[in-house]
Short mmCIF file of C-alpha atoms in Angstrom, two decimals:
data_model
loop_
_atom_site.label_atom_id
_atom_site.label_comp_id
_atom_site.label_asym_id
_atom_site.label_seq_id
_atom_site.Cartn_x
_atom_site.Cartn_y
_atom_site.Cartn_z
CA UNK A 1 5.67 -35.98 -29.57
CA UNK A 2 6.18 -35.29 -33.26
CA UNK A 3 5.96 -37.87 -36.01
CA UNK A 4 8.96 -38.19 -38.30
CA UNK A 5 7.98 -37.48 -41.91
CA UNK A 6 7.89 -40.45 -44.24
CA UNK A 7 9.13 -40.26 -47.81
CA UNK A 8 7.41 -39.32 -51.04
CA UNK A 9 8.43 -41.74 -53.78
CA UNK A 10 8.20 -40.73 -57.46
CA UNK A 11 8.14 -43.57 -60.00
CA UNK A 12 8.47 -43.23 -63.77
CA UNK A 13 9.60 -45.01 -66.88
CA UNK A 14 12.79 -43.43 -68.27
CA UNK A 15 11.37 -41.89 -71.50
CA UNK A 16 11.80 -38.12 -71.49
CA UNK A 17 8.18 -37.38 -72.34
CA UNK A 18 7.04 -39.33 -69.28
CA UNK A 19 9.82 -38.57 -66.82
CA UNK A 20 10.55 -34.86 -67.37
CA UNK A 21 7.31 -33.43 -65.88
CA UNK A 22 7.80 -35.70 -62.86
CA UNK A 23 11.33 -34.38 -62.39
CA UNK A 24 10.08 -30.80 -62.52
CA UNK A 25 7.57 -31.59 -59.79
CA UNK A 26 10.14 -33.40 -57.62
CA UNK A 27 12.51 -30.43 -57.99
CA UNK A 28 9.76 -28.02 -56.95
CA UNK A 29 9.23 -29.98 -53.74
CA UNK A 30 13.00 -30.09 -53.16
CA UNK A 31 13.16 -26.32 -53.71
CA UNK A 32 10.62 -25.89 -50.93
CA UNK A 33 12.66 -28.03 -48.58
CA UNK A 34 10.30 -31.02 -48.53
CA UNK A 35 12.22 -33.82 -46.78
CA UNK A 36 12.68 -37.45 -47.84
CA UNK A 37 12.11 -37.22 -51.57
CA UNK A 38 12.93 -40.29 -53.64
CA UNK A 39 12.76 -40.94 -57.37
CA UNK A 40 12.72 -44.48 -58.78
CA UNK A 41 13.45 -45.00 -62.46
CA UNK A 42 15.91 -46.83 -64.70
CA UNK A 43 19.64 -46.52 -64.18
CA UNK A 44 20.46 -44.28 -67.20
CA UNK A 45 18.48 -41.42 -65.63
CA UNK A 46 20.51 -41.43 -62.40
CA UNK A 47 22.36 -38.18 -63.20
CA UNK A 48 19.13 -36.37 -64.09
CA UNK A 49 17.57 -37.29 -60.77
CA UNK A 50 20.66 -36.58 -58.70
CA UNK A 51 20.88 -33.13 -60.29
CA UNK A 52 17.47 -32.28 -58.85
CA UNK A 53 18.53 -31.10 -55.41
CA UNK A 54 17.06 -27.92 -53.97
CA UNK A 55 16.98 -27.07 -50.27
CA UNK A 56 16.64 -30.84 -49.85
CA UNK A 57 17.97 -33.63 -52.10
CA UNK A 58 16.05 -35.97 -54.35
CA UNK A 59 17.47 -39.43 -53.75
CA UNK A 60 17.79 -41.81 -56.70
CA UNK A 61 16.44 -45.36 -56.48
CA UNK A 62 17.54 -47.56 -59.37
CA UNK A 63 15.14 -49.89 -61.15
CA UNK A 64 18.01 -51.37 -63.14
CA UNK A 65 18.81 -51.07 -66.81
CA UNK A 66 16.27 -50.17 -69.46
CA UNK A 67 14.38 -53.09 -71.00
CA UNK A 68 14.53 -52.39 -74.72
CA UNK A 69 11.14 -54.02 -75.27
CA UNK A 70 9.55 -51.33 -73.07
CA UNK A 71 11.52 -48.39 -74.47
CA UNK A 72 10.43 -46.98 -77.84
CA UNK A 73 13.77 -45.24 -78.44
CA UNK A 74 15.50 -48.64 -78.63
CA UNK A 75 12.99 -50.52 -80.78
CA UNK A 76 14.23 -51.97 -84.06
CA UNK A 77 13.60 -50.17 -87.33
CA UNK A 78 11.07 -52.86 -88.24
CA UNK A 79 9.08 -52.28 -85.05
CA UNK A 80 9.37 -48.51 -85.55
CA UNK A 81 7.81 -48.83 -89.00
CA UNK A 82 4.97 -50.93 -87.56
CA UNK A 83 4.12 -48.53 -84.73
CA UNK A 84 4.23 -45.48 -87.01
CA UNK A 85 2.34 -46.91 -90.00
CA UNK A 86 -0.57 -45.02 -91.56
CA UNK A 87 -3.32 -47.29 -90.17
CA UNK A 88 -4.05 -45.93 -86.72
CA UNK A 89 -5.49 -49.17 -85.42
CA UNK A 90 -2.64 -51.31 -86.79
CA UNK A 91 -0.12 -48.90 -85.25
CA UNK A 92 -2.02 -49.04 -81.94
CA UNK A 93 -2.03 -52.86 -82.15
CA UNK A 94 1.71 -52.94 -82.88
CA UNK A 95 2.44 -50.83 -79.78
CA UNK A 96 0.41 -53.21 -77.60
CA UNK A 97 2.09 -56.29 -79.05
CA UNK A 98 5.53 -54.81 -78.54
CA UNK A 99 5.10 -53.36 -75.06
CA UNK A 100 2.68 -55.77 -73.35
CA UNK A 101 5.34 -57.80 -71.55
CA UNK A 102 4.08 -59.15 -68.20
CA UNK A 103 7.45 -60.79 -67.45
CA UNK A 104 9.34 -57.49 -67.74
CA UNK A 105 6.69 -55.56 -65.84
CA UNK A 106 6.98 -58.19 -63.08
CA UNK A 107 10.76 -57.67 -62.94
CA UNK A 108 10.29 -53.90 -62.55
CA UNK A 109 7.68 -54.64 -59.88
CA UNK A 110 10.16 -56.76 -57.90
CA UNK A 111 12.87 -54.11 -58.13
CA UNK A 112 10.47 -51.41 -57.00
CA UNK A 113 9.26 -53.69 -54.23
CA UNK A 114 12.75 -53.71 -52.72
CA UNK A 115 12.88 -49.90 -52.92
CA UNK A 116 9.53 -49.58 -51.16
CA UNK A 117 10.59 -52.03 -48.45
CA UNK A 118 13.67 -49.89 -47.83
CA UNK A 119 12.14 -46.41 -47.68
CA UNK A 120 8.51 -47.08 -46.57
CA UNK A 121 6.88 -44.19 -48.48
CA UNK A 122 3.85 -42.32 -47.16
CA UNK A 123 2.86 -41.47 -50.72
CA UNK A 124 3.80 -42.57 -54.23
CA UNK A 125 3.58 -40.25 -57.25
CA UNK A 126 3.35 -42.55 -60.26
CA UNK A 127 3.60 -41.71 -63.94
CA UNK A 128 0.50 -43.11 -65.65
CA UNK A 129 2.34 -45.61 -67.87
CA UNK A 130 4.13 -47.26 -64.93
CA UNK A 131 1.51 -49.94 -64.32
CA UNK A 132 3.90 -52.03 -62.21
CA UNK A 133 4.10 -49.17 -59.71
CA UNK A 134 0.31 -48.83 -59.54
CA UNK A 135 0.10 -52.58 -58.87
CA UNK A 136 2.60 -52.27 -56.03
CA UNK A 137 0.82 -49.30 -54.47
CA UNK A 138 -2.48 -51.19 -54.56
CA UNK A 139 -0.98 -54.39 -53.15
CA UNK A 140 0.81 -52.57 -50.33
CA UNK A 141 -2.11 -50.18 -49.72
CA UNK A 142 0.13 -47.15 -50.28
CA UNK A 143 -1.71 -43.93 -51.20
CA UNK A 144 -0.72 -42.79 -54.67
CA UNK A 145 -1.09 -39.88 -57.07
CA UNK A 146 -1.26 -40.61 -60.78
CA UNK A 147 0.67 -38.20 -63.02
CA UNK A 148 -0.68 -37.82 -66.58
CA UNK A 149 1.33 -35.98 -69.28
CA UNK A 150 -1.45 -36.51 -71.84
CA UNK A 151 -4.88 -35.09 -72.51
CA UNK A 152 -7.31 -35.95 -69.69
CA UNK A 153 -9.47 -38.16 -71.92
CA UNK A 154 -6.41 -40.31 -72.71
CA UNK A 155 -6.65 -42.04 -69.32
CA UNK A 156 -10.38 -41.55 -68.71
CA UNK A 157 -11.65 -43.27 -71.88
CA UNK A 158 -11.80 -47.05 -72.04
CA UNK A 159 -10.63 -48.98 -75.11
CA UNK A 160 -13.09 -51.72 -74.12
CA UNK A 161 -16.56 -51.06 -75.59
CA UNK A 162 -18.12 -52.80 -72.60
CA UNK A 163 -15.86 -51.37 -69.91
CA UNK A 164 -16.47 -48.47 -67.55
CA UNK A 165 -15.33 -45.06 -68.71
CA UNK A 166 -15.33 -41.51 -67.39
CA UNK A 167 -16.20 -40.14 -70.82
CA UNK A 168 -19.41 -40.67 -72.82
CA UNK A 169 -19.72 -43.89 -74.83
CA UNK A 170 -19.65 -41.80 -78.00
CA UNK A 171 -16.30 -40.20 -77.10
CA UNK A 172 -13.33 -40.86 -79.43
CA UNK A 173 -11.21 -43.74 -78.20
CA UNK A 174 -7.55 -42.87 -77.47
CA UNK A 175 -5.15 -43.28 -80.40
CA UNK A 176 -7.95 -43.16 -82.98
CA UNK A 177 -7.35 -39.53 -83.97
CA UNK A 178 -11.11 -39.07 -84.36
CA UNK A 179 -12.92 -35.77 -83.71
CA UNK A 180 -15.88 -35.06 -81.45
CA UNK A 181 -18.73 -34.95 -82.20
CA UNK A 182 -18.55 -37.46 -85.05
CA UNK A 183 -20.54 -38.19 -88.17
CA UNK A 184 -22.04 -41.64 -88.72
CA UNK A 185 -18.97 -43.05 -90.44
CA UNK A 186 -16.67 -41.79 -87.70
CA UNK A 187 -18.91 -43.22 -84.97
CA UNK A 188 -18.79 -46.58 -86.73
CA UNK A 189 -15.00 -46.34 -87.02
CA UNK A 190 -14.77 -45.47 -83.33
CA UNK A 191 -16.78 -48.55 -82.32
CA UNK A 192 -14.76 -50.78 -84.64
CA UNK A 193 -11.53 -49.45 -83.09
CA UNK A 194 -12.78 -50.56 -79.66
CA UNK A 195 -14.05 -53.93 -80.88
CA UNK A 196 -10.81 -54.66 -82.72
CA UNK A 197 -8.82 -53.79 -79.58
CA UNK A 198 -10.96 -56.23 -77.60
CA UNK A 199 -10.56 -58.89 -80.31
CA UNK A 200 -6.79 -58.43 -80.20
CA UNK A 201 -6.72 -60.16 -76.82
CA UNK A 202 -8.78 -63.07 -78.18
CA UNK A 203 -6.02 -63.84 -80.66
CA UNK A 204 -4.20 -67.07 -79.67
CA UNK A 205 -0.82 -65.31 -79.54
CA UNK A 206 -2.02 -62.49 -77.31
CA UNK A 207 -4.13 -64.99 -75.37
CA UNK A 208 -0.93 -66.71 -74.26
CA UNK A 209 0.50 -63.39 -73.08
CA UNK A 210 -2.73 -62.64 -71.23
CA UNK A 211 -2.58 -66.05 -69.53
CA UNK A 212 1.02 -65.37 -68.54
CA UNK A 213 -0.05 -62.02 -67.10
CA UNK A 214 -2.79 -63.69 -65.05
CA UNK A 215 -0.35 -66.31 -63.78
CA UNK A 216 2.23 -63.71 -62.76
CA UNK A 217 -0.38 -61.52 -61.10
CA UNK A 218 -1.62 -64.48 -59.05
CA UNK A 219 1.95 -65.39 -58.11
CA UNK A 220 2.67 -61.83 -56.92
CA UNK A 221 -0.69 -61.43 -55.21
CA UNK A 222 -1.74 -58.58 -57.52
CA UNK A 223 -5.32 -57.48 -58.11
CA UNK A 224 -6.97 -58.32 -61.43
CA UNK A 225 -5.91 -55.96 -64.19
CA UNK A 226 -8.50 -53.27 -64.94
CA UNK A 227 -7.81 -50.15 -67.05
CA UNK A 228 -9.74 -47.78 -64.76
CA UNK A 229 -8.42 -49.11 -61.44
CA UNK A 230 -5.49 -46.67 -61.53
CA UNK A 231 -8.01 -43.82 -61.71
CA UNK A 232 -10.56 -45.23 -59.28
CA UNK A 233 -8.02 -45.99 -56.55
CA UNK A 234 -5.78 -42.94 -56.89
CA UNK A 235 -5.87 -40.32 -54.16
CA UNK A 236 -5.59 -37.74 -56.93
CA UNK A 237 -4.87 -37.60 -60.66
CA UNK A 238 -2.58 -34.75 -61.74
CA UNK A 239 -3.03 -33.98 -65.44
CA UNK A 240 -0.67 -31.63 -67.28
CA UNK A 241 -3.42 -30.09 -69.38
CA UNK A 242 -6.50 -27.86 -69.18
CA UNK A 243 -10.12 -28.68 -70.07
CA UNK A 244 -10.07 -26.32 -73.04
CA UNK A 245 -7.44 -28.48 -74.82
CA UNK A 246 -9.70 -31.53 -74.85
CA UNK A 247 -13.20 -32.16 -76.13
CA UNK A 248 -15.82 -31.32 -73.48
CA UNK A 249 -16.89 -33.92 -70.90
CA UNK A 250 -17.39 -33.99 -67.14
CA UNK A 251 -13.93 -34.35 -65.59
CA UNK A 252 -14.03 -36.24 -62.25
CA UNK A 253 -13.29 -34.22 -59.13
CA UNK A 254 -10.16 -36.21 -58.28
CA UNK A 255 -8.51 -35.18 -61.57
CA UNK A 256 -6.72 -31.85 -61.15
CA UNK A 257 -5.84 -30.16 -64.42
CA UNK A 258 -2.80 -28.01 -63.68
CA UNK A 259 -1.57 -27.23 -67.21
CA UNK A 260 1.93 -27.94 -68.47
CA UNK A 261 4.36 -28.54 -65.61
CA UNK A 262 7.22 -26.18 -66.39
CA UNK A 263 10.51 -25.54 -64.58
CA UNK A 264 11.52 -21.95 -63.76
CA UNK A 265 12.80 -20.25 -66.90
CA UNK A 266 15.27 -19.68 -68.37
CA UNK A 267 16.55 -23.20 -67.91
CA UNK A 268 19.95 -22.59 -69.55
CA UNK A 269 22.45 -19.82 -69.04
CA UNK A 270 23.59 -17.76 -72.01
CA UNK A 271 27.03 -19.36 -71.84
CA UNK A 272 25.52 -22.84 -72.25
CA UNK A 273 23.58 -22.21 -75.44
CA UNK A 274 26.57 -21.83 -77.83
CA UNK A 275 25.27 -18.59 -79.26
CA UNK A 276 21.75 -19.86 -79.91
CA UNK A 277 20.14 -17.13 -77.80
CA UNK A 278 21.98 -14.41 -79.73
CA UNK A 279 21.00 -16.06 -83.02
CA UNK A 280 17.32 -16.04 -81.99
CA UNK A 281 17.58 -12.43 -80.78
CA UNK A 282 18.78 -11.38 -84.24
CA UNK A 283 15.78 -12.97 -86.03
CA UNK A 284 12.24 -11.66 -86.46
CA UNK A 285 10.42 -14.89 -87.43
CA UNK A 286 11.66 -18.40 -86.71
CA UNK A 287 10.11 -21.76 -87.49
CA UNK A 288 11.21 -24.23 -84.82
CA UNK A 289 11.27 -27.87 -85.96
CA UNK A 290 11.53 -30.48 -83.22
CA UNK A 291 10.11 -34.00 -83.53
CA UNK A 292 10.88 -35.54 -80.15
CA UNK A 293 13.24 -38.35 -79.15
CA UNK A 294 11.46 -41.21 -80.93
CA UNK A 295 11.14 -39.90 -84.51
CA UNK A 296 13.53 -41.52 -87.02
CA UNK A 297 13.71 -39.68 -90.32
CA UNK A 298 14.81 -41.19 -93.63
CA UNK A 299 17.27 -39.56 -96.02
CA UNK A 300 14.38 -38.54 -98.26
CA UNK A 301 12.49 -36.95 -95.36
CA UNK A 302 15.58 -35.07 -94.19
CA UNK A 303 16.14 -33.78 -97.71
CA UNK A 304 12.50 -32.70 -97.94
CA UNK A 305 12.78 -30.71 -94.70
CA UNK A 306 15.92 -28.98 -95.99
CA UNK A 307 13.89 -28.05 -99.07
CA UNK A 308 11.17 -26.61 -96.80
CA UNK A 309 13.74 -24.33 -95.19
CA UNK A 310 15.04 -23.31 -98.61
CA UNK A 311 11.54 -22.30 -99.74
CA UNK A 312 11.05 -20.22 -96.60
CA UNK A 313 14.35 -18.36 -97.08
CA UNK A 314 13.90 -14.60 -97.21
CA UNK A 315 10.72 -14.75 -95.11
CA UNK A 316 11.49 -16.96 -92.14
CA UNK A 317 14.49 -18.58 -90.48
CA UNK A 318 14.40 -22.22 -89.41
CA UNK A 319 15.84 -23.81 -86.26
CA UNK A 320 15.91 -27.59 -86.47
CA UNK A 321 16.70 -29.93 -83.61
CA UNK A 322 18.04 -32.97 -85.47
CA UNK A 323 19.72 -35.74 -83.42
CA UNK A 324 23.40 -36.24 -84.20
CA UNK A 325 22.85 -39.85 -85.23
CA UNK A 326 20.55 -38.65 -88.04
CA UNK A 327 22.71 -35.78 -89.30
CA UNK A 328 24.61 -38.02 -91.73
CA UNK A 329 21.40 -37.98 -93.77
CA UNK A 330 21.82 -34.27 -94.50
CA UNK A 331 23.04 -33.09 -97.89
CA UNK A 332 26.49 -31.49 -98.18
CA UNK A 333 26.92 -28.50 -95.81
CA UNK A 334 27.59 -26.09 -98.67
CA UNK A 335 24.16 -26.90 -100.14
CA UNK A 336 22.19 -26.03 -96.99
CA UNK A 337 20.17 -22.79 -97.15
CA UNK A 338 21.49 -19.83 -95.18
CA UNK A 339 18.31 -19.45 -93.11
CA UNK A 340 18.66 -22.95 -91.59
CA UNK A 341 20.35 -23.61 -88.24
CA UNK A 342 20.67 -27.25 -87.16
CA UNK A 343 21.33 -28.28 -83.56
CA UNK A 344 21.82 -31.85 -82.36
CA UNK A 345 20.95 -30.84 -78.80
CA UNK A 346 19.30 -27.86 -77.15
CA UNK A 347 20.10 -26.78 -73.59
CA UNK A 348 16.36 -26.10 -73.26
CA UNK A 349 13.55 -26.57 -75.76
CA UNK A 350 11.41 -24.53 -73.39
CA UNK A 351 13.73 -21.53 -73.65
CA UNK A 352 13.44 -21.77 -77.44
CA UNK A 353 9.64 -21.96 -77.39
CA UNK A 354 9.49 -19.04 -74.97
CA UNK A 355 11.54 -16.81 -77.28
CA UNK A 356 9.41 -14.11 -78.98
CA UNK A 357 11.06 -14.68 -82.37
CA UNK A 358 9.71 -18.24 -82.58
CA UNK A 359 6.52 -17.90 -84.59
CA UNK A 360 5.44 -21.53 -85.05
CA UNK A 361 6.34 -24.96 -83.68
CA UNK A 362 6.59 -27.77 -86.28
CA UNK A 363 6.23 -30.85 -84.09
CA UNK A 364 5.34 -34.55 -83.98
CA UNK A 365 2.44 -33.68 -81.67
CA UNK A 366 3.43 -35.66 -78.56
CA UNK A 367 1.72 -34.81 -75.28
CA UNK A 368 4.55 -32.70 -73.85
CA UNK A 369 5.41 -30.87 -77.08
CA UNK A 370 1.76 -30.12 -77.81
CA UNK A 371 1.14 -28.62 -74.37
CA UNK A 372 4.50 -26.82 -74.23
CA UNK A 373 4.00 -25.13 -77.58
CA UNK A 374 0.54 -23.91 -76.60
CA UNK A 375 1.76 -22.87 -73.12
CA UNK A 376 4.01 -20.32 -74.82
CA UNK A 377 1.27 -19.21 -77.21
CA UNK A 378 2.84 -20.78 -80.30
CA UNK A 379 0.61 -22.15 -83.06
CA UNK A 380 1.58 -25.57 -84.37
CA UNK A 381 2.02 -27.55 -87.54
CA UNK A 382 1.82 -31.24 -86.68
CA UNK A 383 3.34 -34.28 -88.33
CA UNK A 384 1.75 -36.94 -86.07
CA UNK A 385 4.13 -39.76 -85.26
CA UNK A 386 2.02 -42.42 -83.53
CA UNK A 387 -0.70 -43.28 -80.95
CA UNK A 388 -1.63 -40.17 -78.92
CA UNK A 389 -0.04 -37.73 -81.42
CA UNK A 390 -3.07 -38.09 -83.71
CA UNK A 391 -5.38 -37.25 -80.80
CA UNK A 392 -3.51 -34.03 -80.02
CA UNK A 393 -3.38 -33.15 -83.74
CA UNK A 394 -7.12 -33.43 -84.30
CA UNK A 395 -7.91 -31.34 -81.22
CA UNK A 396 -5.40 -28.68 -82.21
CA UNK A 397 -6.98 -28.48 -85.65
CA UNK A 398 -10.52 -28.31 -84.26
CA UNK A 399 -9.56 -25.62 -81.73
CA UNK A 400 -7.90 -23.52 -84.43
CA UNK A 401 -4.34 -23.59 -83.07
CA UNK A 402 -2.72 -25.99 -85.54
CA UNK A 403 -2.79 -27.66 -88.93
CA UNK A 404 -1.86 -31.29 -89.65
CA UNK A 405 0.12 -32.57 -92.61
CA UNK A 406 -2.00 -34.39 -95.18
CA UNK A 407 0.51 -37.24 -95.46
CA UNK A 408 2.38 -37.49 -92.14
CA UNK A 409 4.19 -40.72 -93.04
CA UNK A 410 6.02 -38.83 -95.78
CA UNK A 411 7.31 -35.29 -95.90
CA UNK A 412 5.97 -33.45 -98.95
CA UNK A 413 7.63 -29.98 -99.14
CA UNK A 414 4.56 -28.54 -100.90
CA UNK A 415 2.30 -29.73 -98.08
CA UNK A 416 4.65 -28.58 -95.29
CA UNK A 417 5.24 -25.13 -96.76
CA UNK A 418 1.50 -24.72 -97.37
CA UNK A 419 0.64 -25.57 -93.75
CA UNK A 420 3.43 -23.45 -92.28
CA UNK A 421 2.54 -20.47 -94.46
CA UNK A 422 -1.15 -20.65 -93.59
CA UNK A 423 -0.41 -20.77 -89.86
CA UNK A 424 2.20 -18.00 -90.08
CA UNK A 425 0.09 -15.67 -92.21
CA UNK A 426 -3.21 -16.05 -90.35
CA UNK A 427 -2.98 -14.25 -86.97
CA UNK A 428 -6.03 -16.12 -85.64
CA UNK A 429 -3.89 -19.22 -85.03
CA UNK A 430 -1.57 -17.28 -82.74
CA UNK A 431 -4.40 -15.46 -80.97
CA UNK A 432 -6.13 -18.71 -80.09
CA UNK A 433 -2.83 -20.33 -79.02
CA UNK A 434 -2.05 -17.35 -76.79
CA UNK A 435 -5.50 -17.53 -75.17
CA UNK A 436 -5.05 -21.24 -74.42
CA UNK A 437 -1.52 -20.60 -73.20
CA UNK A 438 -2.90 -18.06 -70.76
CA UNK A 439 -5.35 -20.65 -69.44
CA UNK A 440 -2.50 -23.12 -68.96
CA UNK A 441 -0.43 -20.62 -67.01
CA UNK A 442 -3.45 -19.70 -64.88
CA UNK A 443 -3.93 -23.40 -64.04
CA UNK A 444 -0.82 -23.22 -61.86
CA UNK A 445 1.57 -25.82 -63.28
CA UNK A 446 4.27 -27.14 -60.98
CA UNK A 447 3.41 -24.75 -58.11
CA UNK A 448 -0.22 -25.83 -57.91
CA UNK A 449 0.71 -29.48 -58.42
CA UNK A 450 3.14 -29.30 -55.49
CA UNK A 451 0.55 -27.55 -53.32
CA UNK A 452 -2.03 -30.24 -54.10
CA UNK A 453 0.39 -33.04 -53.22
CA UNK A 454 1.47 -31.47 -49.92
CA UNK A 455 -2.17 -30.98 -48.92
CA UNK A 456 -3.04 -34.67 -49.27
CA UNK A 457 -4.17 -36.45 -46.08
CA UNK A 458 -1.48 -39.10 -46.61
CA UNK A 459 1.14 -36.48 -45.74
CA UNK A 460 -0.71 -35.00 -42.78
CA UNK A 461 1.46 -34.82 -39.69
CA UNK A 462 2.28 -32.34 -36.91
CA UNK A 463 3.80 -29.25 -38.44
CA UNK A 464 2.89 -30.25 -41.99
CA UNK A 465 1.11 -26.93 -42.55
CA UNK A 466 4.28 -24.94 -41.81
CA UNK A 467 5.33 -24.82 -45.42
CA UNK A 468 7.90 -22.40 -46.77
CA UNK A 469 6.23 -19.64 -48.84
CA UNK A 470 6.71 -20.11 -52.55
CA UNK A 471 8.52 -17.57 -54.71
CA UNK A 472 6.99 -17.79 -58.20
#
């Protein structure tokens, strides 16, 4: 008698930086013919999930509309300024105050609860920011894998100075942008960052939110909130990085560092790129500027970046992914330099980064962009946006693969051109990026991640070892 396979349920928040690696992994399992794949996220990502079919489909499970309070792309301009301010702790505090919403997390929990009751998953694969899904897996005793699109230390280092942590006590706290090892002043700043985070929850306003969280958790029968529970209780932690891109520490055995999780390339056909591929083919050195989906530039910053392209004219071409809703900030078309190409949308950023003409990636330094640029051996210039971007930036600088703008909150053309020129003219940046890219590719990416998931005991069943061979 054979046992019918039970589903694998992926759960993610809808932000591209969190969801996209999960989609790549779900599509890899679908390509292999893995049955009963489900993906739960917010309604606007329905088409992305339903376009993931391979030999088997990936079924979409809706968690309803996006809650704007939990989605950085929909925050007000005032909140955006607070979470991207120059003080790293104040920006970190603003993110917590904006996104710590127990009532909304509870609503997502209830919606996911109905999905789980319907499909009865054998395993959940949960993006690391989806705390409501971790709570549900723990409450229902469902084995789960945690998916991490950040540096490994991001989820293994406690913000609480008295809490348990998988990294040394002297390790830089996430979002601090501090190096390792540190001098005395930096160690003091690191401890103050932790103490101020702890004190944040002693504030009367946040205390009320914490009390609400405790009440809701008791009502839903959830375990007490603990930052490391998601690590301790996971069957496995899949991290889209490699040890060499983080400061050294002993990574726990359950964390599998598989490098950037990339789809098969090219992602887009030549007909879909509106001549972009031919444009790249005709260039010898291209600066690619892409600042993610959250960055909101001012008119002055847009003008400064146009000036950067102008100053590079004759030496380098510039490809700039600038969202359509920000293009009204551009100067008159006739005043744009001839070496600048602006696109509101790219069929595939990965195809662009993979192109041999792209010599440097000018980025906001988010987890995906940082790892993707290095995966393709591209050195970086980083204008850190917020929270984890400063952590990636300081590691890239210390590992010799990137430089960081002196004043990231503004865009000074002198500073940007200086950093770009130094990275472009010094071949050591590219050599080190190519070495680290090779380590990422050797880590296995989506293929190894899929293998690791299918080998978990939670999916063991008669015939489970008869997997279709993978074509890389």
